[in-house]
JSON list of C-alpha atoms in Angstrom, two decimals:
[
{"chain": "A", "resi": 1, "resn": "MET", "atom": "CA", "xyz": [-0.08, 0.11, -0.12]},
{"chain": "A", "resi": 2, "resn": "GLY", "atom": "CA", "xyz": [3.02, 2.21, 0.41]},
{"chain": "A", "resi": 3, "resn": "LEU", "atom": "CA", "xyz": [3.32, 2.91, -3.25]},
{"chain": "A", "resi": 4, "resn": "ASN", "atom": "CA", "xyz": [-0.35, 3.53, -3.75]},
{"chain": "A", "resi": 5, "resn": "PHE", "atom": "CA", "xyz": [0.06, 6.06, -1.05]},
{"chain": "A", "resi": 6, "resn": "ILE", "atom": "CA", "xyz": [2.99, 7.77, -2.91]},
{"chain": "A", "resi": 7, "resn": "LEU", "atom": "CA", "xyz": [1.01, 7.69, -6.28]},
{"chain": "A", "resi": 8, "resn": "LEU", "atom": "CA", "xyz": [-2.08, 9.19, -4.81]},
{"chain": "A", "resi": 9, "resn": "PHE", "atom": "CA", "xyz": [-0.33, 11.77, -2.80]},
{"chain": "A", "resi": 10, "resn": "LEU", "atom": "CA", "xyz": [1.99, 13.10, -5.66]},
{"chain": "A", "resi": 11, "resn": "THR", "atom": "CA", "xyz": [-0.75, 13.08, -8.24]},
{"chain": "A", "resi": 12, "resn": "ALA", "atom": "CA", "xyz": [-2.91, 15.52, -6.13]},
{"chain": "A", "resi": 13, "resn": "MET", "atom": "CA", "xyz": [0.00, 17.66, -5.21]},
{"chain": "A", "resi": 14, "resn": "ILE", "atom": "CA", "xyz": [1.60, 17.85, -8.78]},
{"chain": "A", "resi": 15, "resn": "ALA", "atom": "CA", "xyz": [-1.68, 18.40, -10.49]},
{"chain": "A", "resi": 16, "resn": "GLY", "atom": "CA", "xyz": [-2.53, 21.06, -7.87]},
{"chain": "A", "resi": 17, "resn": "SER", "atom": "CA", "xyz": [0.80, 22.68, -8.17]},
{"chain": "A", "resi": 18, "resn": "LEU", "atom": "CA", "xyz": [0.16, 23.32, -12.10]},
{"chain": "A", "resi": 19, "resn": "VAL", "atom": "CA", "xyz": [-1.94, 26.30, -11.11]},
{"chain": "A", "resi": 20, "resn": "PHE", "atom": "CA", "xyz": [1.23, 28.00, -10.22]},
{"chain": "A", "resi": 21, "resn": "PHE", "atom": "CA", "xyz": [3.67, 26.67, -12.53]},
{"chain": "A", "resi": 22, "resn": "ALA", "atom": "CA", "xyz": [1.83, 26.16, -15.60]},
{"chain": "A", "resi": 23, "resn": "PRO", "atom": "CA", "xyz": [-1.26, 28.73, -15.45]},
{"chain": "A", "resi": 24, "resn": "ASN", "atom": "CA", "xyz": [-2.15, 28.29, -19.13]},
{"chain": "A", "resi": 25, "resn": "PHE", "atom": "CA", "xyz": [-3.05, 24.71, -18.60]},
{"chain": "A", "resi": 26, "resn": "LYS", "atom": "CA", "xyz": [-6.53, 25.42, -17.64]},
{"chain": "A", "resi": 27, "resn": "ASP", "atom": "CA", "xyz": [-7.35, 27.18, -20.86]},
{"chain": "A", "resi": 28, "resn": "LYS", "atom": "CA", "xyz": [-5.49, 24.83, -23.21]},
{"chain": "A", "resi": 29, "resn": "TYR", "atom": "CA", "xyz": [-5.87, 21.24, -22.12]},
{"chain": "A", "resi": 30, "resn": "PHE", "atom": "CA", "xyz": [-7.91, 20.93, -18.82]},
{"chain": "A", "resi": 31, "resn": "LYS", "atom": "CA", "xyz": [-11.18, 20.02, -20.53]},
{"chain": "A", "resi": 32, "resn": "LEU", "atom": "CA", "xyz": [-9.81, 17.24, -22.58]},
{"chain": "A", "resi": 33, "resn": "VAL", "atom": "CA", "xyz": [-7.83, 15.92, -19.59]},
{"chain": "A", "resi": 34, "resn": "LEU", "atom": "CA", "xyz": [-11.18, 15.99, -17.66]},
{"chain": "A", "resi": 35, "resn": "VAL", "atom": "CA", "xyz": [-13.13, 13.94, -20.52]},
{"chain": "A", "resi": 36, "resn": "PHE", "atom": "CA", "xyz": [-10.29, 11.51, -20.61]},
{"chain": "A", "resi": 37, "resn": "ALA", "atom": "CA", "xyz": [-10.47, 10.95, -16.93]},
{"chain": "A", "resi": 38, "resn": "GLY", "atom": "CA", "xyz": [-14.19, 10.78, -16.76]},
{"chain": "A", "resi": 39, "resn": "SER", "atom": "CA", "xyz": [-14.40, 8.34, -19.71]},
{"chain": "A", "resi": 40, "resn": "TYR", "atom": "CA", "xyz": [-11.81, 5.89, -18.08]},
{"chain": "A", "resi": 41, "resn": "LEU", "atom": "CA", "xyz": [-13.37, 6.34, -14.75]},
{"chain": "A", "resi": 42, "resn": "PHE", "atom": "CA", "xyz": [-16.95, 5.42, -16.29]},
{"chain": "A", "resi": 43, "resn": "SER", "atom": "CA", "xyz": [-15.52, 2.56, -18.18]},
{"chain": "A", "resi": 44, "resn": "ILE", "atom": "CA", "xyz": [-13.46, 0.91, -15.28]},
{"chain": "A", "resi": 45, "resn": "THR", "atom": "CA", "xyz": [-16.51, 1.20, -13.13]},
{"chain": "A", "resi": 46, "resn": "ILE", "atom": "CA", "xyz": [-18.78, -0.49, -15.52]},
{"chain": "A", "resi": 47, "resn": "ILE", "atom": "CA", "xyz": [-16.29, -3.29, -16.78]},
{"chain": "A", "resi": 48, "resn": "HIS", "atom": "CA", "xyz": [-14.53, -3.92, -13.50]},
{"chain": "A", "resi": 49, "resn": "ILE", "atom": "CA", "xyz": [-15.93, -2.52, -10.21]},
{"chain": "A", "resi": 50, "resn": "ILE", "atom": "CA", "xyz": [-19.65, -3.02, -10.59]},
{"chain": "A", "resi": 51, "resn": "PRO", "atom": "CA", "xyz": [-19.36, -6.75, -12.07]},
{"chain": "A", "resi": 52, "resn": "GLU", "atom": "CA", "xyz": [-17.29, -7.80, -9.10]},
{"chain": "A", "resi": 53, "resn": "LEU", "atom": "CA", "xyz": [-19.31, -6.22, -6.60]},
{"chain": "A", "resi": 54, "resn": "PHE", "atom": "CA", "xyz": [-22.40, -8.13, -7.97]},
{"chain": "A", "resi": 55, "resn": "SER", "atom": "CA", "xyz": [-20.52, -11.40, -8.07]},
{"chain": "A", "resi": 56, "resn": "SER", "atom": "CA", "xyz": [-19.42, -11.02, -4.40]},
{"chain": "A", "resi": 57, "resn": "ALA", "atom": "CA", "xyz": [-22.61, -9.81, -3.05]},
{"chain": "A", "resi": 58, "resn": "THR", "atom": "CA", "xyz": [-25.05, -12.26, -1.05]},
{"chain": "A", "resi": 59, "resn": "ASP", "atom": "CA", "xyz": [-27.76, -10.15, -2.09]},
{"chain": "A", "resi": 60, "resn": "ALA", "atom": "CA", "xyz": [-27.56, -8.56, -5.56]},
{"chain": "A", "resi": 61, "resn": "SER", "atom": "CA", "xyz": [-30.55, -6.38, -4.90]},
{"chain": "A", "resi": 62, "resn": "LYS", "atom": "CA", "xyz": [-28.93, -4.81, -1.94]},
{"chain": "A", "resi": 63, "resn": "MET", "atom": "CA", "xyz": [-25.70, -4.04, -3.80]},
{"chain": "A", "resi": 64, "resn": "GLY", "atom": "CA", "xyz": [-27.98, -2.21, -6.45]},
{"chain": "A", "resi": 65, "resn": "LEU", "atom": "CA", "xyz": [-29.32, -0.28, -3.62]},
{"chain": "A", "resi": 66, "resn": "TYR", "atom": "CA", "xyz": [-26.06, 0.68, -2.31]},
{"chain": "A", "resi": 67, "resn": "ILE", "atom": "CA", "xyz": [-24.77, 1.82, -5.79]},
{"chain": "A", "resi": 68, "resn": "LEU", "atom": "CA", "xyz": [-28.03, 3.95, -6.14]},
{"chain": "A", "resi": 69, "resn": "ILE", "atom": "CA", "xyz": [-27.49, 5.45, -2.69]},
{"chain": "A", "resi": 70, "resn": "GLY", "atom": "CA", "xyz": [-23.83, 6.29, -3.60]},
{"chain": "A", "resi": 71, "resn": "PHE", "atom": "CA", "xyz": [-25.03, 8.03, -6.73]},
{"chain": "A", "resi": 72, "resn": "LEU", "atom": "CA", "xyz": [-27.63, 10.10, -4.89]},
{"chain": "A", "resi": 73, "resn": "PHE", "atom": "CA", "xyz": [-24.96, 10.73, -1.96]},
{"chain": "A", "resi": 74, "resn": "GLN", "atom": "CA", "xyz": [-22.52, 12.13, -4.39]},
{"chain": "A", "resi": 75, "resn": "GLN", "atom": "CA", "xyz": [-25.19, 14.68, -5.59]},
{"chain": "A", "resi": 76, "resn": "ILE", "atom": "CA", "xyz": [-25.15, 16.02, -1.91]},
{"chain": "A", "resi": 77, "resn": "LEU", "atom": "CA", "xyz": [-21.35, 15.92, -1.68]},
{"chain": "A", "resi": 78, "resn": "GLU", "atom": "CA", "xyz": [-21.14, 18.13, -5.17]},
{"chain": "A", "resi": 79, "resn": "PHE", "atom": "CA", "xyz": [-23.55, 20.60, -3.36]},
{"chain": "A", "resi": 80, "resn": "LEU", "atom": "CA", "xyz": [-20.94, 20.91, -0.60]},
{"chain": "A", "resi": 81, "resn": "SER", "atom": "CA", "xyz": [-17.92, 20.81, -3.08]},
{"chain": "A", "resi": 82, "resn": "SER", "atom": "CA", "xyz": [-19.60, 23.07, -5.95]},
{"chain": "A", "resi": 83, "resn": "GLY", "atom": "CA", "xyz": [-18.70, 20.11, -8.43]},
{"chain": "A", "resi": 84, "resn": "ILE", "atom": "CA", "xyz": [-14.85, 20.66, -7.98]},
{"chain": "A", "resi": 85, "resn": "GLU", "atom": "CA", "xyz": [-14.45, 16.77, -8.55]},
{"chain": "A", "resi": 86, "resn": "HIS", "atom": "CA", "xyz": [-15.80, 17.11, -11.98]},
{"chain": "A", "resi": 87, "resn": "GLY", "atom": "CA", "xyz": [-13.92, 20.25, -13.11]},
{"chain": "A", "resi": 88, "resn": "HIS", "atom": "CA", "xyz": [-16.03, 23.22, -11.93]},
{"chain": "A", "resi": 89, "resn": "ILE", "atom": "CA", "xyz": [-13.42, 25.94, -11.05]},
{"chain": "A", "resi": 90, "resn": "HIS", "atom": "CA", "xyz": [-15.85, 28.46, -9.01]},
{"chain": "A", "resi": 91, "resn": "LEU", "atom": "CA", "xyz": [-17.68, 28.45, -5.67]},
{"chain": "A", "resi": 92, "resn": "HIS", "atom": "CA", "xyz": [-21.19, 29.31, -7.12]},
{"chain": "A", "resi": 93, "resn": "HIS", "atom": "CA", "xyz": [-23.10, 27.67, -4.20]},
{"chain": "A", "resi": 94, "resn": "HIS", "atom": "CA", "xyz": [-21.38, 29.48, -1.55]},
{"chain": "A", "resi": 95, "resn": "GLY", "atom": "CA", "xyz": [-20.42, 32.94, -2.97]},
{"chain": "A", "resi": 96, "resn": "HIS", "atom": "CA", "xyz": [-16.90, 34.15, -3.64]},
{"chain": "A", "resi": 97, "resn": "GLY", "atom": "CA", "xyz": [-14.43, 34.24, -1.02]},
{"chain": "A", "resi": 98, "resn": "LYS", "atom": "CA", "xyz": [-13.12, 32.38, 1.87]},
{"chain": "A", "resi": 99, "resn": "SER", "atom": "CA", "xyz": [-16.57, 31.44, 3.42]},
{"chain": "A", "resi": 100, "resn": "GLY", "atom": "CA", "xyz": [-17.19, 28.70, 0.79]},
{"chain": "A", "resi": 101, "resn": "VAL", "atom": "CA", "xyz": [-13.68, 26.95, 1.24]},
{"chain": "A", "resi": 102, "resn": "LEU", "atom": "CA", "xyz": [-14.78, 24.91, 4.34]},
{"chain": "A", "resi": 103, "resn": "THR", "atom": "CA", "xyz": [-17.83, 23.29, 2.69]},
{"chain": "A", "resi": 104, "resn": "VAL", "atom": "CA", "xyz": [-15.82, 22.83, -0.43]},
{"chain": "A", "resi": 105, "resn": "MET", "atom": "CA", "xyz": [-13.07, 20.90, 1.46]},
{"chain": "A", "resi": 106, "resn": "LEU", "atom": "CA", "xyz": [-15.60, 18.88, 3.52]},
{"chain": "A", "resi": 107, "resn": "GLY", "atom": "CA", "xyz": [-17.45, 17.62, 0.43]},
{"chain": "A", "resi": 108, "resn": "LEU", "atom": "CA", "xyz": [-14.10, 16.94, -1.48]},
{"chain": "A", "resi": 109, "resn": "PHE", "atom": "CA", "xyz": [-12.53, 15.26, 1.57]},
{"chain": "A", "resi": 110, "resn": "ILE", "atom": "CA", "xyz": [-15.41, 12.86, 2.12]},
{"chain": "A", "resi": 111, "resn": "HIS", "atom": "CA", "xyz": [-15.56, 11.90, -1.59]},
{"chain": "A", "resi": 112, "resn": "SER", "atom": "CA", "xyz": [-11.83, 11.38, -1.74]},
{"chain": "A", "resi": 113, "resn": "PHE", "atom": "CA", "xyz": [-11.70, 9.40, 1.40]},
{"chain": "A", "resi": 114, "resn": "LEU", "atom": "CA", "xyz": [-14.49, 7.00, 0.32]},
{"chain": "A", "resi": 115, "resn": "GLU", "atom": "CA", "xyz": [-12.59, 6.43, -3.08]},
{"chain": "A", "resi": 116, "resn": "GLY", "atom": "CA", "xyz": [-9.58, 5.38, -1.38]},
{"chain": "A", "resi": 117, "resn": "THR", "atom": "CA", "xyz": [-11.36, 2.47, 0.43]},
{"chain": "A", "resi": 118, "resn": "LEU", "atom": "CA", "xyz": [-11.36, 0.87, -2.86]},
{"chain": "A", "resi": 119, "resn": "LEU", "atom": "CA", "xyz": [-7.47, 0.44, -2.69]},
{"chain": "A", "resi": 120, "resn": "SER", "atom": "CA", "xyz": [-7.30, -1.42, 0.63]},
{"chain": "A", "resi": 121, "resn": "HIS", "atom": "CA", "xyz": [-5.81, -5.04, 0.65]},
{"chain": "A", "resi": 122, "resn": "GLY", "atom": "CA", "xyz": [-7.54, -7.94, 1.39]},
{"chain": "A", "resi": 123, "resn": "THR", "atom": "CA", "xyz": [-10.74, -6.68, 1.03]},
{"chain": "A", "resi": 124, "resn": "LEU", "atom": "CA", "xyz": [-14.08, -8.05, -0.33]},
{"chain": "A", "resi": 125, "resn": "ILE", "atom": "CA", "xyz": [-13.54, -7.79, -4.07]},
{"chain": "A", "resi": 126, "resn": "GLU", "atom": "CA", "xyz": [-9.98, -9.53, -3.86]},
{"chain": "A", "resi": 127, "resn": "ASP", "atom": "CA", "xyz": [-11.32, -12.36, -1.46]},
{"chain": "A", "resi": 128, "resn": "VAL", "atom": "CA", "xyz": [-14.35, -13.34, -3.58]},
{"chain": "A", "resi": 129, "resn": "SER", "atom": "CA", "xyz": [-12.32, -13.03, -7.03]},
{"chain": "A", "resi": 130, "resn": "SER", "atom": "CA", "xyz": [-9.90, -15.28, -5.63]},
{"chain": "A", "resi": 131, "resn": "SER", "atom": "CA", "xyz": [-12.49, -18.05, -4.41]},
{"chain": "A", "resi": 132, "resn": "VAL", "atom": "CA", "xyz": [-13.88, -18.16, -7.91]},
{"chain": "A", "resi": 133, "resn": "GLY", "atom": "CA", "xyz": [-10.64, -18.45, -9.81]},
{"chain": "A", "resi": 134, "resn": "HIS", "atom": "CA", "xyz": [-10.01, -15.03, -11.38]},
{"chain": "A", "resi": 135, "resn": "VAL", "atom": "CA", "xyz": [-8.19, -12.28, -9.85]},
{"chain": "A", "resi": 136, "resn": "HIS", "atom": "CA", "xyz": [-8.46, -8.77, -11.38]},
{"chain": "A", "resi": 137, "resn": "SER", "atom": "CA", "xyz": [-5.62, -6.40, -10.32]},
{"chain": "A", "resi": 138, "resn": "GLY", "atom": "CA", "xyz": [-6.45, -3.19, -8.52]},
{"chain": "A", "resi": 139, "resn": "LYS", "atom": "CA", "xyz": [-3.97, -1.23, -10.70]},
{"chain": "A", "resi": 140, "resn": "SER", "atom": "CA", "xyz": [-6.73, -0.44, -13.04]},
{"chain": "A", "resi": 141, "resn": "VAL", "atom": "CA", "xyz": [-8.92, 0.96, -10.23]},
{"chain": "A", "resi": 142, "resn": "LEU", "atom": "CA", "xyz": [-5.80, 2.89, -9.07]},
{"chain": "A", "resi": 143, "resn": "LEU", "atom": "CA", "xyz": [-5.18, 4.34, -12.50]},
{"chain": "A", "resi": 144, "resn": "GLY", "atom": "CA", "xyz": [-8.87, 5.51, -12.63]},
{"chain": "A", "resi": 145, "resn": "ILE", "atom": "CA", "xyz": [-8.66, 7.08, -9.27]},
{"chain": "A", "resi": 146, "resn": "ILE", "atom": "CA", "xyz": [-5.37, 8.74, -10.15]},
{"chain": "A", "resi": 147, "resn": "MET", "atom": "CA", "xyz": [-6.73, 10.09, -13.44]},
{"chain": "A", "resi": 148, "resn": "HIS", "atom": "CA", "xyz": [-9.82, 11.35, -11.56]},
{"chain": "A", "resi": 149, "resn": "LYS", "atom": "CA", "xyz": [-7.73, 12.94, -8.62]},
{"chain": "A", "resi": 150, "resn": "GLY", "atom": "CA", "xyz": [-5.45, 14.94, -10.95]},
{"chain": "A", "resi": 151, "resn": "PRO", "atom": "CA", "xyz": [-8.10, 17.19, -12.62]},
{"chain": "A", "resi": 152, "resn": "ALA", "atom": "CA", "xyz": [-10.04, 17.50, -9.02]},
{"chain": "A", "resi": 153, "resn": "ALA", "atom": "CA", "xyz": [-6.76, 18.58, -7.43]},
{"chain": "A", "resi": 154, "resn": "PHE", "atom": "CA", "xyz": [-6.10, 21.15, -10.24]},
{"chain": "A", "resi": 155, "resn": "ALA", "atom": "CA", "xyz": [-9.50, 22.59, -10.12]},
{"chain": "A", "resi": 156, "resn": "LEU", "atom": "CA", "xyz": [-9.33, 22.71, -6.10]},
{"chain": "A", "resi": 157, "resn": "ALA", "atom": "CA", "xyz": [-6.05, 24.58, -6.36]},
{"chain": "A", "resi": 158, "resn": "ALA", "atom": "CA", "xyz": [-7.41, 26.95, -8.88]},
{"chain": "A", "resi": 159, "resn": "VAL", "atom": "CA", "xyz": [-10.27, 27.97, -6.63]},
{"chain": "A", "resi": 160, "resn": "LEU", "atom": "CA", "xyz": [-8.28, 28.20, -3.44]},
{"chain": "A", "resi": 161, "resn": "SER", "atom": "CA", "xyz": [-5.53, 30.26, -5.19]},
{"chain": "A", "resi": 162, "resn": "SER", "atom": "CA", "xyz": [-8.23, 32.81, -6.21]},
{"chain": "A", "resi": 163, "resn": "VAL", "atom": "CA", "xyz": [-9.39, 33.51, -2.69]},
{"chain": "A", "resi": 164, "resn": "MET", "atom": "CA", "xyz": [-6.51, 32.52, -0.44]},
{"chain": "A", "resi": 165, "resn": "SER", "atom": "CA", "xyz": [-2.72, 32.92, -0.40]},
{"chain": "A", "resi": 166, "resn": "LYS", "atom": "CA", "xyz": [-0.22, 30.41, -1.93]},
{"chain": "A", "resi": 167, "resn": "LYS", "atom": "CA", "xyz": [0.69, 29.10, 1.48]},
{"chain": "A", "resi": 168, "resn": "TRP", "atom": "CA", "xyz": [-2.93, 28.27, 2.62]},
{"chain": "A", "resi": 169, "resn": "THR", "atom": "CA", "xyz": [-3.69, 26.88, -0.89]},
{"chain": "A", "resi": 170, "resn": "LEU", "atom": "CA", "xyz": [-0.73, 24.33, -0.62]},
{"chain": "A", "resi": 171, "resn": "PHE", "atom": "CA", "xyz": [-1.79, 23.60, 2.91]},
{"chain": "A", "resi": 172, "resn": "LEU", "atom": "CA", "xyz": [-5.41, 22.67, 1.94]},
{"chain": "A", "resi": 173, "resn": "LEU", "atom": "CA", "xyz": [-4.13, 21.00, -1.13]},
{"chain": "A", "resi": 174, "resn": "THR", "atom": "CA", "xyz": [-1.96, 18.54, 1.03]},
{"chain": "A", "resi": 175, "resn": "LEU", "atom": "CA", "xyz": [-5.06, 17.87, 3.24]},
{"chain": "A", "resi": 176, "resn": "PHE", "atom": "CA", "xyz": [-6.89, 16.89, -0.03]},
{"chain": "A", "resi": 177, "resn": "ALA", "atom": "CA", "xyz": [-3.97, 14.85, -1.35]},
{"chain": "A", "resi": 178, "resn": "LEU", "atom": "CA", "xyz": [-3.91, 12.82, 1.97]},
{"chain": "A", "resi": 179, "resn": "SER", "atom": "CA", "xyz": [-7.59, 11.91, 1.92]},
{"chain": "A", "resi": 180, "resn": "SER", "atom": "CA", "xyz": [-7.54, 9.02, -0.41]},
{"chain": "A", "resi": 181, "resn": "PRO", "atom": "CA", "xyz": [-4.54, 7.45, 1.38]},
{"chain": "A", "resi": 182, "resn": "LEU", "atom": "CA", "xyz": [-6.28, 7.90, 4.71]},
{"chain": "A", "resi": 183, "resn": "GLY", "atom": "CA", "xyz": [-9.37, 6.19, 3.24]},
{"chain": "A", "resi": 184, "resn": "MET", "atom": "CA", "xyz": [-7.24, 3.35, 1.87]},
{"chain": "A", "resi": 185, "resn": "PHE", "atom": "CA", "xyz": [-5.50, 2.57, 5.27]},
{"chain": "A", "resi": 186, "resn": "SER", "atom": "CA", "xyz": [-8.70, 3.23, 7.30]},
{"chain": "A", "resi": 187, "resn": "SER", "atom": "CA", "xyz": [-10.78, 0.57, 5.44]},
{"chain": "A", "resi": 188, "resn": "SER", "atom": "CA", "xyz": [-7.69, -1.89, 5.53]},
{"chain": "A", "resi": 189, "resn": "PHE", "atom": "CA", "xyz": [-7.19, -1.45, 9.26]},
{"chain": "A", "resi": 190, "resn": "LEU", "atom": "CA", "xyz": [-10.91, -1.74, 10.05]},
{"chain": "A", "resi": 191, "resn": "PHE", "atom": "CA", "xyz": [-11.13, -4.89, 7.93]},
{"chain": "A", "resi": 192, "resn": "GLN", "atom": "CA", "xyz": [-8.08, -6.63, 9.01]},
{"chain": "A", "resi": 193, "resn": "ASN", "atom": "CA", "xyz": [-8.97, -6.08, 12.66]},
{"chain": "A", "resi": 194, "resn": "ASP", "atom": "CA", "xyz": [-12.67, -7.41, 12.18]},
{"chain": "A", "resi": 195, "resn": "LEU", "atom": "CA", "xyz": [-14.05, -4.04, 13.08]},
{"chain": "A", "resi": 196, "resn": "ILE", "atom": "CA", "xyz": [-15.98, -4.09, 9.74]},
{"chain": "A", "resi": 197, "resn": "GLY", "atom": "CA", "xyz": [-16.87, -7.32, 7.83]},
{"chain": "A", "resi": 198, "resn": "LYS", "atom": "CA", "xyz": [-17.18, -8.13, 4.19]},
{"chain": "A", "resi": 199, "resn": "GLU", "atom": "CA", "xyz": [-20.76, -6.70, 4.10]},
{"chain": "A", "resi": 200, "resn": "GLY", "atom": "CA", "xyz": [-19.58, -3.37, 5.37]},
{"chain": "A", "resi": 201, "resn": "ILE", "atom": "CA", "xyz": [-16.83, -3.24, 2.97]},
{"chain": "A", "resi": 202, "resn": "GLY", "atom": "CA", "xyz": [-19.17, -4.10, 0.08]},
{"chain": "A", "resi": 203, "resn": "ILE", "atom": "CA", "xyz": [-21.45, -1.28, 1.30]},
{"chain": "A", "resi": 204, "resn": "LEU", "atom": "CA", "xyz": [-18.49, 1.11, 1.03]},
{"chain": "A", "resi": 205, "resn": "TYR", "atom": "CA", "xyz": [-17.61, -0.24, -2.47]},
{"chain": "A", "resi": 206, "resn": "GLY", "atom": "CA", "xyz": [-21.19, 0.30, -3.64]},
{"chain": "A", "resi": 207, "resn": "LEU", "atom": "CA", "xyz": [-21.33, 3.94, -2.36]},
{"chain": "A", "resi": 208, "resn": "VAL", "atom": "CA", "xyz": [-18.04, 4.65, -4.22]},
{"chain": "A", "resi": 209, "resn": "ALA", "atom": "CA", "xyz": [-19.12, 2.85, -7.35]},
{"chain": "A", "resi": 210, "resn": "GLY", "atom": "CA", "xyz": [-22.44, 5.10, -7.40]},
{"chain": "A", "resi": 211, "resn": "GLY", "atom": "CA", "xyz": [-20.46, 8.19, -6.84]},
{"chain": "A", "resi": 212, "resn": "PHE", "atom": "CA", "xyz": [-18.13, 7.27, -9.59]},
{"chain": "A", "resi": 213, "resn": "LEU", "atom": "CA", "xyz": [-20.95, 6.90, -12.02]},
{"chain": "A", "resi": 214, "resn": "HIS", "atom": "CA", "xyz": [-22.44, 10.37, -11.04]},
{"chain": "A", "resi": 215, "resn": "ILE", "atom": "CA", "xyz": [-19.09, 12.23, -11.53]},
{"chain": "A", "resi": 216, "resn": "SER", "atom": "CA", "xyz": [-18.26, 10.49, -14.82]},
{"chain": "A", "resi": 217, "resn": "THR", "atom": "CA", "xyz": [-21.70, 10.96, -16.48]},
{"chain": "A", "resi": 218, "resn": "THR", "atom": "CA", "xyz": [-21.75, 14.47, -15.14]},
{"chain": "A", "resi": 219, "resn": "ILE", "atom": "CA", "xyz": [-18.46, 15.11, -16.96]},
{"chain": "A", "resi": 220, "resn": "PHE", "atom": "CA", "xyz": [-19.88, 13.73, -20.24]},
{"chain": "A", "resi": 221, "resn": "PHE", "atom": "CA", "xyz": [-23.09, 15.74, -19.88]},
{"chain": "A", "resi": 222, "resn": "GLU", "atom": "CA", "xyz": [-21.19, 19.06, -19.11]},
{"chain": "A", "resi": 223, "resn": "SER", "atom": "CA", "xyz": [-18.48, 18.53, -21.78]},
{"chain": "A", "resi": 224, "resn": "SER", "atom": "CA", "xyz": [-21.10, 19.21, -24.45]},
{"chain": "A", "resi": 225, "resn": "PRO", "atom": "CA", "xyz": [-23.68, 21.53, -23.06]},
{"chain": "A", "resi": 226, "resn": "HIS", "atom": "CA", "xyz": [-25.18, 22.39, -26.39]},
{"chain": "A", "resi": 227, "resn": "HIS", "atom": "CA", "xyz": [-25.08, 18.72, -27.63]},
{"chain": "A", "resi": 228, "resn": "LYS", "atom": "CA", "xyz": [-22.88, 19.60, -30.53]},
{"chain": "A", "resi": 229, "resn": "LEU", "atom": "CA", "xyz": [-20.49, 16.99, -31.91]},
{"chain": "A", "resi": 230, "resn": "GLN", "atom": "CA", "xyz": [-16.77, 17.70, -30.99]},
{"chain": "A", "resi": 231, "resn": "ILE", "atom": "CA", "xyz": [-14.51, 15.21, -32.60]},
{"chain": "A", "resi": 232, "resn": "SER", "atom": "CA", "xyz": [-11.54, 15.84, -30.14]},
{"chain": "A", "resi": 233, "resn": "LYS", "atom": "CA", "xyz": [-13.73, 15.20, -27.07]},
{"chain": "A", "resi": 234, "resn": "LEU", "atom": "CA", "xyz": [-15.19, 12.21, -28.78]},
{"chain": "A", "resi": 235, "resn": "MET", "atom": "CA", "xyz": [-11.79, 10.71, -29.87]},
{"chain": "A", "resi": 236, "resn": "VAL", "atom": "CA", "xyz": [-10.61, 11.36, -26.33]},
{"chain": "A", "resi": 237, "resn": "SER", "atom": "CA", "xyz": [-13.54, 9.49, -24.84]},
{"chain": "A", "resi": 238, "resn": "PHE", "atom": "CA", "xyz": [-12.96, 6.58, -26.99]},
{"chain": "A", "resi": 239, "resn": "LEU", "atom": "CA", "xyz": [-9.22, 6.54, -26.43]},
{"chain": "A", "resi": 240, "resn": "ALA", "atom": "CA", "xyz": [-9.73, 6.45, -22.51]},
{"chain": "A", "resi": 241, "resn": "ALA", "atom": "CA", "xyz": [-12.55, 3.74, -22.97]},
{"chain": "A", "resi": 242, "resn": "GLY", "atom": "CA", "xyz": [-9.94, 1.70, -24.88]},
{"chain": "A", "resi": 243, "resn": "LEU", "atom": "CA", "xyz": [-7.40, 2.20, -22.39]},
{"chain": "A", "resi": 244, "resn": "ALA", "atom": "CA", "xyz": [-9.84, 0.94, -19.54]},
{"chain": "A", "resi": 245, "resn": "ILE", "atom": "CA", "xyz": [-10.51, -2.23, -21.75]},
{"chain": "A", "resi": 246, "resn": "ILE", "atom": "CA", "xyz": [-6.83, -2.83, -22.08]},
{"chain": "A", "resi": 247, "resn": "SER", "atom": "CA", "xyz": [-5.91, -2.18, -18.50]},
{"chain": "A", "resi": 248, "resn": "GLU", "atom": "CA", "xyz": [-8.55, -4.58, -17.39]},
{"chain": "A", "resi": 249, "resn": "PHE", "atom": "CA", "xyz": [-6.82, -7.52, -18.91]},
{"chain": "A", "resi": 250, "resn": "LEU", "atom": "CA", "xyz": [-3.07, -6.52, -18.90]},
{"chain": "A", "resi": 251, "resn": "LEU", "atom": "CA", "xyz": [-2.75, -4.74, -15.42]}
]
């Protein structure tokens, strides 16, 4: 898990720091990177996370309910975060200024903490996959979270830097960078010490899968608000989906 910690932390810190060192990135490339990340996240959720959740669930109808709750819960988190996790670079729900920073950080931290639980070792998906004779590597899921975390960190840093000093922006960015690793270590600790069972881990995974569906589909819808065909975004989406399919079998 040490390598996962480093990758998650550095991804957020480097992506967020681009606000200071590559200010034109937002205008030139951010939307395409966001679409690529959203397409990969959606694809890996559909072809990897959800199938293994249902194959491991003792009651498939309940797992479907957990995914639905996760989808709806993400709507609440996005009200707090102003949608920064899918690329919104503003504080429209809370007004401009420092007053909205606390709620933004709360929404983002909860979401990022939950997604980190997917990367804990020895959890439900790995156990059940092993028992039925096929083990899918968590590397494809890790790659999806990294792709999602990078644009979110950049958007967060852009918002924070517009209302706060560089020092405070980097401090809050560091807290955000630590949220997924904390979720990873927390769920692993709870599971390994029998403080949470397979059903509890399954609920967490279902909530995260629902959240991923909400975020990725929102990115798709908002990337073409006027429903016009944009070849560059379409090709990026296909490329990301293809990478997700390849990574499912190779990673």
